[in-house]
Tab-separated table of C-alpha atoms and ligand atoms in Angstrom:
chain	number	residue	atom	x	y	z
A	116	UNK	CA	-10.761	-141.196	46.942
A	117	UNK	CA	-14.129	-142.788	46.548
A	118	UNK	CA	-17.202	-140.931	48.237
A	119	UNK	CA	-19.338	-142.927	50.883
A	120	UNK	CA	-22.141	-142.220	52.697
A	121	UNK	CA	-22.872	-144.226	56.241
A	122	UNK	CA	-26.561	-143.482	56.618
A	123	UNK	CA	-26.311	-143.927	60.665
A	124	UNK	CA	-23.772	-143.188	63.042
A	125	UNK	CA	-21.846	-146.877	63.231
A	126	UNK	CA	-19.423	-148.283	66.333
A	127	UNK	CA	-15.934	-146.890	65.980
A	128	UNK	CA	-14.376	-149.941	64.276
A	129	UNK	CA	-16.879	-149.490	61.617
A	130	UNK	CA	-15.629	-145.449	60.899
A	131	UNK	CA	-12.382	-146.072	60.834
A	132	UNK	CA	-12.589	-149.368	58.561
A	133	UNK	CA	-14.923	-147.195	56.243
A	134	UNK	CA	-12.298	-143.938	56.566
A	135	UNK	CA	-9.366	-146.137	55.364
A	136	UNK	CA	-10.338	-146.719	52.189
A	137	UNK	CA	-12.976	-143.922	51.756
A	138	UNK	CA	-13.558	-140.501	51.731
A	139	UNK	CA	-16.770	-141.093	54.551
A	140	UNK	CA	-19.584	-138.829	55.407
A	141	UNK	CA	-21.829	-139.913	58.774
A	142	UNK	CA	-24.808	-138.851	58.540
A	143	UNK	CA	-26.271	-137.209	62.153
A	144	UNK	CA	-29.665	-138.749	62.445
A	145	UNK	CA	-31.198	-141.599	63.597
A	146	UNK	CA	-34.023	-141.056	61.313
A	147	UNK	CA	-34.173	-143.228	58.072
A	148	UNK	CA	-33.521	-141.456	54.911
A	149	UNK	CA	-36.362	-139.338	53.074
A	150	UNK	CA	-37.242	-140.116	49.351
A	151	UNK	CA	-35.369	-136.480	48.528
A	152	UNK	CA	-32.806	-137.696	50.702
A	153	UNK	CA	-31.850	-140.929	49.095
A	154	UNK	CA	-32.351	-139.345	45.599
A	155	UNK	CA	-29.783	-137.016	47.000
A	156	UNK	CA	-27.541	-139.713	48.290
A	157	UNK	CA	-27.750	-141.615	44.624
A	158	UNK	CA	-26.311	-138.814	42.746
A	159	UNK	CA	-23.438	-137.686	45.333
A	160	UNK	CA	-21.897	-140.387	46.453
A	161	UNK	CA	-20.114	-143.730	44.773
A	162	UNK	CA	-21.619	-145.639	47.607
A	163	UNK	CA	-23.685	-145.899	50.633
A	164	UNK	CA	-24.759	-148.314	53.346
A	165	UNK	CA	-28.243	-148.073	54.037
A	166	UNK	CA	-29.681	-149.842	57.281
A	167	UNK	CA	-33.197	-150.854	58.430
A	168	UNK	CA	-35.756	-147.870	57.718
A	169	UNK	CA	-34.065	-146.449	54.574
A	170	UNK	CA	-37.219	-147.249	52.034
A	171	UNK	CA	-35.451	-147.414	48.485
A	172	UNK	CA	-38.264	-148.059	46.347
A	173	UNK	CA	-38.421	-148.228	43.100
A	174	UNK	CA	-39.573	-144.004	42.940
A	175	UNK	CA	-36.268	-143.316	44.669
A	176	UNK	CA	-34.886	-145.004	41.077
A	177	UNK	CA	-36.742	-143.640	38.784
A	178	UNK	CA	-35.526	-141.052	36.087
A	179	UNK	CA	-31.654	-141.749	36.973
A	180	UNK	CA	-30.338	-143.021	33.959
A	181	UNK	CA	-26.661	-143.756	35.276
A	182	UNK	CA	-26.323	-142.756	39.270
A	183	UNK	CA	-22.854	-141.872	40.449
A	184	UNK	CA	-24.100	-144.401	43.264
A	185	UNK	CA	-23.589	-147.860	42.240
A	186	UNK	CA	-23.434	-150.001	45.486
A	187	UNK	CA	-25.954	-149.974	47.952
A	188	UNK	CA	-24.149	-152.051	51.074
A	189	UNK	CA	-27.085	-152.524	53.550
A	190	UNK	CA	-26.110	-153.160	57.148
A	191	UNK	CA	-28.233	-156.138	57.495
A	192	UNK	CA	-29.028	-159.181	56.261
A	193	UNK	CA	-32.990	-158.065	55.227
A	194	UNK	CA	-32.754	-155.919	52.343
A	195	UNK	CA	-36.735	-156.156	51.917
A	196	UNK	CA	-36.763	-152.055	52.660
A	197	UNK	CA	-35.242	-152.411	48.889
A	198	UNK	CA	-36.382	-152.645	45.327
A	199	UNK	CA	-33.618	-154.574	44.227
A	200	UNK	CA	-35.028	-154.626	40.577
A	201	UNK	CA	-35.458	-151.030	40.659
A	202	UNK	CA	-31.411	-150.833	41.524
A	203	UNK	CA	-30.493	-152.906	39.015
A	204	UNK	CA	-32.508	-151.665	36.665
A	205	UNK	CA	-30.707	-148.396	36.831
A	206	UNK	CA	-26.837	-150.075	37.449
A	207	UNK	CA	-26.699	-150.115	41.183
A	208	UNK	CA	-25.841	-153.153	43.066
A	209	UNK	CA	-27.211	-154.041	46.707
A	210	UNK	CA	-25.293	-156.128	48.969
A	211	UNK	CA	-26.329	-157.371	52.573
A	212	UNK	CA	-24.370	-158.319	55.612
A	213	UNK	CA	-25.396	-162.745	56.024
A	214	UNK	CA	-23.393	-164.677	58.422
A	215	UNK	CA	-22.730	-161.978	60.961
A	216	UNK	CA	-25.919	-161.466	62.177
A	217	UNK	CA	-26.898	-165.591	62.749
A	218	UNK	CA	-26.380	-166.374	65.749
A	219	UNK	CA	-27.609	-162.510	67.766
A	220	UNK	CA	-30.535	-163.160	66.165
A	221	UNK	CA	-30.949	-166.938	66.933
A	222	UNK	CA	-30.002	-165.214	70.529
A	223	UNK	CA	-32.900	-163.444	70.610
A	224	UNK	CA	-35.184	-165.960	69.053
A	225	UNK	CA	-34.510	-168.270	72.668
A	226	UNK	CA	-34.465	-164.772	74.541
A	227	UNK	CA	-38.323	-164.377	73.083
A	228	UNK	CA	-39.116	-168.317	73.587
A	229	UNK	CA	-37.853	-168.581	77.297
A	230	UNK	CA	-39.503	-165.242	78.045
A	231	UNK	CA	-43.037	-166.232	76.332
A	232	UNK	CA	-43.187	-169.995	77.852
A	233	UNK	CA	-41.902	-168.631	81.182
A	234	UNK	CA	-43.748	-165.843	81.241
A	235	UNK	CA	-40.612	-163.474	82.117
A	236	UNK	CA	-42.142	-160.428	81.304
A	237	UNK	CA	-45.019	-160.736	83.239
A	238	UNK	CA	-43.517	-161.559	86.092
A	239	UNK	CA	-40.700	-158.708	85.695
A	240	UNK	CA	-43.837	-156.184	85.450
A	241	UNK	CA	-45.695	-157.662	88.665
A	242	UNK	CA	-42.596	-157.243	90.529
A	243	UNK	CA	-41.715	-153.817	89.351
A	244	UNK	CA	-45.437	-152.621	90.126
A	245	UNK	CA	-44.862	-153.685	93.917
A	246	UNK	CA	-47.726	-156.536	93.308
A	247	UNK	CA	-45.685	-159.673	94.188
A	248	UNK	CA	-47.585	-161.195	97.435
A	249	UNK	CA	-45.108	-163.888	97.346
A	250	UNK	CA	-44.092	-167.254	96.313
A	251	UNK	CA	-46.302	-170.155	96.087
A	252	UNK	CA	-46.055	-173.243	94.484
A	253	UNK	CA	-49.084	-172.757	91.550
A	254	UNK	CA	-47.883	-168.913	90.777
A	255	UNK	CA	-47.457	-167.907	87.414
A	256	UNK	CA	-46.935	-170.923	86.104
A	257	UNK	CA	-45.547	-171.291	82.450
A	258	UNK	CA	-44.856	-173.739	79.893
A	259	UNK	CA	-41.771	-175.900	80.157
A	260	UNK	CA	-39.319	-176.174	77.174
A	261	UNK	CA	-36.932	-178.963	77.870
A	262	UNK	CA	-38.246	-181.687	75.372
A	263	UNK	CA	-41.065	-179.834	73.951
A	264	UNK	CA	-41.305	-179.295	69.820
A	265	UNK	CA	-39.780	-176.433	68.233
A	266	UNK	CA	-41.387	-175.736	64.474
A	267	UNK	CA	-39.240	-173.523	62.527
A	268	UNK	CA	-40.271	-171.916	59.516
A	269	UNK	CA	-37.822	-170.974	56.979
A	270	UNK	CA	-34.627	-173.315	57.532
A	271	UNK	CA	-31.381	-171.029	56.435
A	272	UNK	CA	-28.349	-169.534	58.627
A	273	UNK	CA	-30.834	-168.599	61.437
A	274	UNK	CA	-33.603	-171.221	61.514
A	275	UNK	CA	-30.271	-173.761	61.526
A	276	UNK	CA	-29.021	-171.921	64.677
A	277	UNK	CA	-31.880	-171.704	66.369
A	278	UNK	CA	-32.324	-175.661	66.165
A	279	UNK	CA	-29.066	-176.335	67.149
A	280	UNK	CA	-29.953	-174.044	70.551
A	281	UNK	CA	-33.101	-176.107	70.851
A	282	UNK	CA	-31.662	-179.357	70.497
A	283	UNK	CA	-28.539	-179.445	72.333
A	284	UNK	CA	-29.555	-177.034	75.122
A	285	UNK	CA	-33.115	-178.144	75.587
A	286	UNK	CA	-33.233	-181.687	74.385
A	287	UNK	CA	-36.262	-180.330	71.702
A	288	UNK	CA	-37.607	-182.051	69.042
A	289	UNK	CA	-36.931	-179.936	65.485
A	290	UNK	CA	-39.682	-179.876	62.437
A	291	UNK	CA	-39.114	-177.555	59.676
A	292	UNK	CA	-40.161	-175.623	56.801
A	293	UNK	CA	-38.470	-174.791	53.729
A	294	UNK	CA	-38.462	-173.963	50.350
A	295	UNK	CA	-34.941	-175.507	49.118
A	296	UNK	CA	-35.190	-178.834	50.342
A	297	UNK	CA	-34.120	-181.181	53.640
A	298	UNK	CA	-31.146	-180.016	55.604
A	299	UNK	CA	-29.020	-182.392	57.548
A	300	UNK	CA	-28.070	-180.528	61.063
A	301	UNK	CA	-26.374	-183.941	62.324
A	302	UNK	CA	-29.235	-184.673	64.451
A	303	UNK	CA	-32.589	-186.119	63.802
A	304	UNK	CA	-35.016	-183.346	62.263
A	305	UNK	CA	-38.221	-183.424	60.487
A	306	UNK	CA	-39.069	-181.442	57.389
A	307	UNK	CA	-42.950	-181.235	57.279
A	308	UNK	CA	-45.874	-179.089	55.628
A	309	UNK	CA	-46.391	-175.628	57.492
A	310	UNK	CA	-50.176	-176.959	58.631
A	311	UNK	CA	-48.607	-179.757	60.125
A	312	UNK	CA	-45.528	-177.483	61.391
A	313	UNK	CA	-48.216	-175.652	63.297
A	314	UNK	CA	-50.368	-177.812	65.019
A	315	UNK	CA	-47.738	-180.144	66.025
A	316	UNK	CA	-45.519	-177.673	67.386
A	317	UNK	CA	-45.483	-175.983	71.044
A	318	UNK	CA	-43.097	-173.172	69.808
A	319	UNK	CA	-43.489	-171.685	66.148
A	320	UNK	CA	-40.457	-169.885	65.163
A	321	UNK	CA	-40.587	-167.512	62.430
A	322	UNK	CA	-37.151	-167.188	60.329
A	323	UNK	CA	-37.905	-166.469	56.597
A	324	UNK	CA	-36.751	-163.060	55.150
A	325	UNK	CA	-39.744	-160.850	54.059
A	326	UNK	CA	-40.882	-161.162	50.516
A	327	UNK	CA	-44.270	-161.001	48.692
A	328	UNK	CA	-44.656	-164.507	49.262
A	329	UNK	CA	-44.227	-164.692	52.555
A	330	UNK	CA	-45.927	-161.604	53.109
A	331	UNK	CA	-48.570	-162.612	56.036
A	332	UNK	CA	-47.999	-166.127	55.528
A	333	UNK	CA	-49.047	-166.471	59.130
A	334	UNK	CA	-52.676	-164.977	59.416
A	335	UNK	CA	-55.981	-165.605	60.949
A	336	UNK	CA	-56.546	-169.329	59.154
A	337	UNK	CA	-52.714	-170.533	59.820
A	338	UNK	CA	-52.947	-169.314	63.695
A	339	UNK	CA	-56.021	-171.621	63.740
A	340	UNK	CA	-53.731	-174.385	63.153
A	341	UNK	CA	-51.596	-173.678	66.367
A	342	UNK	CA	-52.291	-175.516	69.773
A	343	UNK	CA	-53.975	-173.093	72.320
A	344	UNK	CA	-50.882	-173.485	74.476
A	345	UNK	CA	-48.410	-172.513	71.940
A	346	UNK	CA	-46.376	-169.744	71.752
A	347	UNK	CA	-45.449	-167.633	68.157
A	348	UNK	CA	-41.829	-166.203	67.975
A	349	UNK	CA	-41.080	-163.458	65.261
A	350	UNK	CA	-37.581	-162.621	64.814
A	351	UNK	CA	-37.649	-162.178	60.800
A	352	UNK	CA	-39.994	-159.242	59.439
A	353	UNK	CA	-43.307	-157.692	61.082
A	354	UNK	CA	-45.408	-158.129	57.424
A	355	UNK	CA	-44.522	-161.945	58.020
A	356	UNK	CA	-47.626	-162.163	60.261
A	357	UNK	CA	-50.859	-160.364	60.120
A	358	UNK	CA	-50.714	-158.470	63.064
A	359	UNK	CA	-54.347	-157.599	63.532
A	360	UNK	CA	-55.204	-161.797	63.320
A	361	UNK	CA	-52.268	-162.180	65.934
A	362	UNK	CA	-53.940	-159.751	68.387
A	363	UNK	CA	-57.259	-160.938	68.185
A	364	UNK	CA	-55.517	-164.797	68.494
A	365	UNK	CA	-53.498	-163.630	71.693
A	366	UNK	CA	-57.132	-161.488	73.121
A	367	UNK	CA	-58.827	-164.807	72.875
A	368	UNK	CA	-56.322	-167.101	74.263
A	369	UNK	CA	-56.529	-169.029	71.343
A	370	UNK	CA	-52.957	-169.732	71.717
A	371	UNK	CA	-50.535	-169.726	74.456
A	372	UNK	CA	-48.496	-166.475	73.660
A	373	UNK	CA	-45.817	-165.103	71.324
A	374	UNK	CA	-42.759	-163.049	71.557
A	375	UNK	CA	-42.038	-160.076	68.467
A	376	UNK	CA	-38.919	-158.613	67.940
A	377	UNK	CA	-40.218	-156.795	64.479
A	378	UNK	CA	-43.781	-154.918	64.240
A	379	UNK	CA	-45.638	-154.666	60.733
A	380	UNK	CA	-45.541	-151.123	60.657
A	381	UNK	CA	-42.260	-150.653	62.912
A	382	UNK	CA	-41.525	-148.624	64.920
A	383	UNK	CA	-45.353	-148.311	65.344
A	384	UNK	CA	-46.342	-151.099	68.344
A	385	UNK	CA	-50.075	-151.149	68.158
A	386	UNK	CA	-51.787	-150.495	71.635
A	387	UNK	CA	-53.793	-153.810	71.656
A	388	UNK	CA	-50.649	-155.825	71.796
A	389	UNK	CA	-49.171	-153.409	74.782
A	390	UNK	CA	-51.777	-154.057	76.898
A	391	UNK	CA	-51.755	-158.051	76.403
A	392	UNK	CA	-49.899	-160.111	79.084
A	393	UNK	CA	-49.437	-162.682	76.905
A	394	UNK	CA	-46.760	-161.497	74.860
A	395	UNK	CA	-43.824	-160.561	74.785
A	396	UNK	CA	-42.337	-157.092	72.682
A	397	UNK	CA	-38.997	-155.954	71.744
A	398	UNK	CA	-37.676	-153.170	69.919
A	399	UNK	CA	-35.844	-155.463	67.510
A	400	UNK	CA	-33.273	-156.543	69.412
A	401	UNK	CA	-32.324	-159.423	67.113
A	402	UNK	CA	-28.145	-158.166	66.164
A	403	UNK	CA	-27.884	-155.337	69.096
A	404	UNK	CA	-24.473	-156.242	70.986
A	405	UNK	CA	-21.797	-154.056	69.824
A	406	UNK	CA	-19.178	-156.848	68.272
A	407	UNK	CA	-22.432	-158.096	66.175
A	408	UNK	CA	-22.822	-154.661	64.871
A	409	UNK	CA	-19.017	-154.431	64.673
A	410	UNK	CA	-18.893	-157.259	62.175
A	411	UNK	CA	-21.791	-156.363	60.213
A	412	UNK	CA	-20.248	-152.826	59.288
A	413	UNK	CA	-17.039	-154.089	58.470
A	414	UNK	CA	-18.794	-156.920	56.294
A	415	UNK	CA	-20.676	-153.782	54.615
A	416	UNK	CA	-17.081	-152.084	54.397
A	417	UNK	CA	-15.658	-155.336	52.736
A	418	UNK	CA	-18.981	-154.821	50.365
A	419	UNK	CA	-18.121	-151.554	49.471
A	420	UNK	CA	-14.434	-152.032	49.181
A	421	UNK	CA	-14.424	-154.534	46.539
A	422	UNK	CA	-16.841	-153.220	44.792
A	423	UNK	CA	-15.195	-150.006	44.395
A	424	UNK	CA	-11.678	-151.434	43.636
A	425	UNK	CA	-13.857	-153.741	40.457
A	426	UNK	CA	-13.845	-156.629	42.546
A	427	UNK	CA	-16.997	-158.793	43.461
A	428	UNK	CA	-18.194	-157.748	46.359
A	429	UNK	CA	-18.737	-161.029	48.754
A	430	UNK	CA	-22.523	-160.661	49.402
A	431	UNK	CA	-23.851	-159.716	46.494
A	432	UNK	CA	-27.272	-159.857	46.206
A	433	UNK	CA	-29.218	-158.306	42.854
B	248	8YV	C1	-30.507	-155.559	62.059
B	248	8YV	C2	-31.961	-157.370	61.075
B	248	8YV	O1	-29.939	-155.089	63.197
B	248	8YV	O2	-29.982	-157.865	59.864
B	248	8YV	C3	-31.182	-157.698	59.845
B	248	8YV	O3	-31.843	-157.820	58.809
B	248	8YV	O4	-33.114	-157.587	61.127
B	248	8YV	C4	-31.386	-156.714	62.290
B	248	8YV	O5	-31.178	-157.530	63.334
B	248	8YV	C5	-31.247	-154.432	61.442
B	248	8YV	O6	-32.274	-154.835	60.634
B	248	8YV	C6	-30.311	-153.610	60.655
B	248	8YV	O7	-30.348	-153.986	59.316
């Protein structure tokens, strides 16, 4: 029987999936891997599924000629954590976990926009510090969605689900970025330049996986683009956006707010953003609900199953 290694404990469904085709070994910390650790797990197992954390740079490659490891399954669909050309390089193949993470994530990109425009977490902190006077009518007041514009950067699976949410539960207008051409969602949409994405739009939502080029595509000259009352949603990758041009955007009020679900240097929050009211943070949420993470492990099973049995595994991605 094949050896696998599950890098993180995983729901139940997930073990026993893995267990009936493998010989499995959990490991029992929540920690991601060490370099030694995932040199380690190269040369003693036929497979493993890496998650979020588990750095496999190219070092963690180097000097292995033929690895008994030759699948690398991440649980996820962002496999930016690793050097894909450094796997190959060396024979090992790196799938990801697409399709089942879409619409959590889009989930979470609303969550953040409804929270941000309606200032949700504000409010939840005023009334949990015992400083709600009570109601009146010009309290707290936020932006309203219905009908607003919705600018989505990077149109795949989760930019797509996210406009559908916008348009047919809030009646919003949808312009778009991306790199592959128009897409046709049934409903009108607009594909437009990112300048004009930005300064048009009164929610920018941030979809593209992390690369090196999209590595801070939104920094201190793109946020000058956005309206002042316009709120920033993150739900891809922290590196997406320079976080230290955010802050100082969301000190000055030069625009309305923003919601993060992923950090540049994660799970480090900086201080500066704590202490702002205007935004929202959370400890990226985007695919936690248990049958979400349920059908991402078995889709990393599947990976791992058909790769090991010489078939091609379904998400292939180096
Ligand atoms: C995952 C995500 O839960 O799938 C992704 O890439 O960002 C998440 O929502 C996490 O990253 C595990 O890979």
């Amino acid at each position: 029987m094949k050896r696998i290694l599950l890098t993180r404990s995983m729901p139940e469904r997930v073990v026993a999936a893995a267990r009936a085709h493998f010989d499995v070994e959990i490991r029992d910390d929540a920690a991601p891997l060490k370099v030694g650790q995932m040199r380690a797990a190269l040369a003693l197992y036929d497979g493993v599924m890496p998650t979020l954390g588990d750095m496999f740079g190219a070092e963690v490659f180097d000097g292995f000629q033929n690895p008994r490891c030759k699948i690398l399954a991440n649980f996820g669909v962002g496999y930016n954590h690793i050097d894909t050309d450094a796997a190959r390089a060396v024979g090992v193949s790196v799938t990801n976990t697409p399709g089942a993470v879409t619409d959590a994530t889009a989930d979470i990109a609303l969550t953040l926009m409804l929270m941000s425009a309606r200032r949700a977490g504000e409010g939840e902190r005023l009334v949990r510090a015992g400083a709600w006077t009570g109601w009146n009518p010009t309290q707290m007041l936020g932006l309203h969605i219905t009908g607003k514009i919705v600018g989505i950067i990077g149109m795949g699976r989760i930019g797509q689900a996210v406009a559908r949410r916008c348009h047919h539960g809030f009646g919003m207008k949808v312009v778009y970025t991306r790199r592959s051409g128009d897409v046709d969602l049934g409903f009108p949409t607009e594909r437009v330049r990112q300048e004009e994405l930005l300064a048009r739009s009164d929610f920018v939502v941030l979809c593209v996986p992390a690369s090196p080029e999209t590595y801070h595509m939104i920094d201190a000259e793109q946020l000058t683009w956005m309206a002042p009352h316009a709120h920033l949603i993150n739900v891809s990758r922290g590196d997406v956006v320079d976080e230290t041009a955010l802050i100082a955007a969301l000190q000055a009020g030069a625009i309305g707010g923003a919601g993060l679900d992923a950090y540049e240097h994660e799970p480090e929050v900086p201080a500066e953003l704590t202490a702002l009211e205007n935004v929202v943070l959370l400890p990226h949420l985007g695919t936690a609900a248990l049958e979400v993470r349920e059908a991402m492990g078995l889709m990393a099973v599947e990976n791992l199953r058909a790769y090991l049995n010489d078939e091609t595994p379904p998400n292939l991605v180096n």
